[in-house]
Steps between C-alpha positions, in 0.01 A plus 500: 500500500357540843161350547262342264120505562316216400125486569497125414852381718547821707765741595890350397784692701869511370834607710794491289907605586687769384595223159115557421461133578250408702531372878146468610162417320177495646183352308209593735134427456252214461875246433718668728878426457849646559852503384872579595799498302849508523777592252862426482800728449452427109107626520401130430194348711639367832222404752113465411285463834137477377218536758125319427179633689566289774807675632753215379802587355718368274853550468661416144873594490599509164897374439651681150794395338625668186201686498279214463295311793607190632288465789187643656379313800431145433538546145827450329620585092754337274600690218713405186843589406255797266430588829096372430284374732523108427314361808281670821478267811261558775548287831207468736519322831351147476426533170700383173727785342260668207775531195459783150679386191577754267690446164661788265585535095823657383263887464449489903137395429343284765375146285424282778331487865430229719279531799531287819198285365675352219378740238700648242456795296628590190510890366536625134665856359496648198805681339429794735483355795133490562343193644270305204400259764476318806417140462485220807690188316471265820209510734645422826195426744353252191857349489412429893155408436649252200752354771271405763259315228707305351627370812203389565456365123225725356550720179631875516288801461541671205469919516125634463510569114387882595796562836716789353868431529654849409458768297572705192575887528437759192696818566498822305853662592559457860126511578352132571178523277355156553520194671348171367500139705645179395295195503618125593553418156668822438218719301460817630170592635458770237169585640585529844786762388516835729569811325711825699444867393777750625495852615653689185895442482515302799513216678225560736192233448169731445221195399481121466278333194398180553228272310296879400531623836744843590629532873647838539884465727509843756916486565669670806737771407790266431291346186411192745140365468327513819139442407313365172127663485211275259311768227245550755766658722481201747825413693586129372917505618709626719897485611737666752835478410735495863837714411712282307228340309326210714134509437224534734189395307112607572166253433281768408196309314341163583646211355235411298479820273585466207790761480667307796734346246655813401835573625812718423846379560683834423669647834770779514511693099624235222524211788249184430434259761581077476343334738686148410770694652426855735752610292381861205587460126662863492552511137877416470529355800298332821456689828442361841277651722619297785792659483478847331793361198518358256574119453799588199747851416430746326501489097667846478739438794569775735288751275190423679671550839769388732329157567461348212217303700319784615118565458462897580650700838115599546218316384249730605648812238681251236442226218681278341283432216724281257763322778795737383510847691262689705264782321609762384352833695366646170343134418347521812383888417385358177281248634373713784379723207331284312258434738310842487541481146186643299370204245759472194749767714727257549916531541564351163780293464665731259445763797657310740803487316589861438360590873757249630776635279414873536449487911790262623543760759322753641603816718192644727439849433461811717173670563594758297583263228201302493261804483738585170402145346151476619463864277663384260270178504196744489612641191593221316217286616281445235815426260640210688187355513524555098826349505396162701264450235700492237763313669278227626233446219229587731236778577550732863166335655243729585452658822866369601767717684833483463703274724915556525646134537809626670385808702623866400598597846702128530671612153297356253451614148313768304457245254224298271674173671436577804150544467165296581188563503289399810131543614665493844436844773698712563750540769610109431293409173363233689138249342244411774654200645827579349784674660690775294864480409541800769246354765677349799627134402556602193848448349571900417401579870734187680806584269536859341243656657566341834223572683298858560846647559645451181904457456724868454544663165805369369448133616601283197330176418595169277183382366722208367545360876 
């Protein structure tokens, strides 16, 4: 990934070295900012010098140790003998240190953060690791408050009956389906509850239901939500996401509509945002954006990479969507598919399975060898299309073409499973508004496609990686 085009936040540049890691980023437009990076001999995150509008720059050197950081700028982490982030310390001049808390269980799970005000906050997992809830147990600033009156002998405030503390999360799989506050008194607002529909097999946010009313989520092509749209089509929220996560946020309505409320605290794919702390829930564990790590190792050790505190090499082509490893390529082919999907043409689970179990690597074929297939695919057409609908329960959708998931001349399949059909046109099967699999930015075209001048015949691909 080159350049994005954004009518809303303008053009963003990236430069990256010959690790595919990026060196330079430039955000241009109506918030114009920049950003340089350095990396050390082990590829982890050496030197951040940020740039605002003004010209001012920034320079954040970031200290590692053990793979982990102990020090960017001001700001200075302790870590436990788990090697978890236990406590974050940020020294200003003039100004009293601002001190994070955090506390762990025996699974790795974070339980506990306190915040430089005083408040703590407690978080809740079920058996598979998904957080149940977030609940504020002390209220730091009314602890103050408290402090000050009774000094001066005059009774403490109690909470506003109808201040939310926390809240409770619903999740169906690894997809966060619903999100309901916590009053004082610990009821949950049931009414105020916000429901999240998902693009099909993904993670990827596509509307938000709240009190009757549907906001449709338009996501960038890494599954990040950039912009939520009212039914009317209106523009009600908007985000820019700076390359390792940091959020750059747009006012787009007046504050007295009534949809100025509505907000989205999803960032990079399976990543949810805490304010309490700047730190993202990433599903097994919590990422910094501050930093581009994560604040605890790796579950699965050095099976999701050589630093077991790394986020991805490249955020701008990878996701970690569940805290563990990056994305697979053919997840990433999946999802990229599913987006010019034709209604109820899905990648079924089932699918999925026997696409990534059939296709763990592909070899690109010749030209000669890809007009064989593509007769081949002529002739046996109307047969695979049979096949898919036997094997998925569904009927071929009128007026929809074919669409190979992996393509034939990048080695991919004569086969039911890797079919899908799309409304899309032809040459990249791209919707108005949506960008086809093979349109530039898509994933085929930056990785086995690469580019208008596609890789040599031969060339041999883990989709696994």
């Amino acid at each position: 990934m080159r350049v994005i085009d954004d009518s809303r936040w303008g053009q963003t540049r990236y430069r990256y070295n010959t690790n595919d890691q990026i060196l330079h980023t430039l955000f241009e437009g109506a918030r114009p900012h920049e950003e340089r990076f350095s990396y050390d001999a082990n590829g982890n995150l050496s030197q951040h010098l940020p740039t605002d509008a003004r010209g001012a720059m920034e320079q954040l050197n970031q200290r590692q140790q053990a793979g982990r950081v102990v020090q960017q700028g001001n700001i200075r982490y302790r870590y436990d003998d788990n090697g978890r982030l236990v406590e974050k310390t940020e020294q200003r001049d003039g100004f009293r240190p601002q001190i994070w808390r955090y506390r762990w269980d025996t699974q790795n799970q974070l339980t506990h953060c306190e915040t430089p005000d005083g408040s703590r906050w407690q978080y809740k997992y079920d058996p598979f690791g998904r957080r149940l809830q977030k609940l504020r147990i002390h209220d730091g600033k009314l602890a103050a408050t408290n402090l000050q009156l009774w000094l001066a002998g005059k009774p403490d405030l109690e909470p506003k009956a109808d201040a939310t503390m926390g809240k409770n999360y619903l999740w169906s799989g690894d997809q966060l389906i619903e999100e309901t506050p916590i009053y004082a008194d610990g009821t949950p607002a049931e009414s105020q509850h916000i429901r999240w529909l998902y693009e099909p097999g993904s993670l990827t946010p596509s509307a938000r239901f709240e009190l009757g009313k549907l906001h449709y989520v338009v996501s960038d092509h890494q599954g990040t939500p950039r912009e939520m749209l009212n039914e009317a089509g209106q523009l009600i929220w908007a985000q820019r996401l700076r390359t390792w996560g940091q959020t750059d946020r747009s006012q787009v309505i007046a504050s007295n509509d009534a949809d100025y409320h509505v907000d989205c605290n999803f960032r990079f794919m399976g990543q949810y945002e805490d304010e309490e702390s700047g730190l993202y829930y990433n599903r097994y564990r919590y990422y910094s954006p501050k930093t581009g790590q994560y604040i605890s190792p790796d579950p699965i050790g050095l099976y999701g990479g050589e630093n077991p505190y790394g986020y991805v090499h490249n955020p701008t082509g990878w996701v970690d969507p569940l805290g563990l490893a990056e994305c697979p390529l053919i997840e990433r082919i999946i999802n990229d598919a599913n987006k010019v999907a034709s209604p109820d043409g899905h990648i079924t689970p089932k699918q999925a399975e026997i696409l990534r179990g059939n296709s763990p690597v592909i070899q690109r074929r010749s030209a000669a060898q890809n007009r064989f297939v593509r007769k081949e695919f002529e002739k046996t057409q109307k047969y695979l299309m049979k096949q898919w609908e036997s094997n998925t329960g569904r009927k071929w959708p009128t007026g929809a073409t074919p669409h190979h998931i992996i393509p034939l001349e990048s080695g991919g399949a004569n086969k039911w499973w890797n079919l899908m059909p799309t409304y899309g046109k032809l040459p990249n099967h791209s919707l108005p508004g949506i960008p086809g699999p093979h349109a530039a930015g898509g994933v085929l075209r930056t990785t086995i496609q690469q580019g208008r001048k596609a890789l040599p015949p031969g060339t041999i691909t883990d989709l696994r990686l």
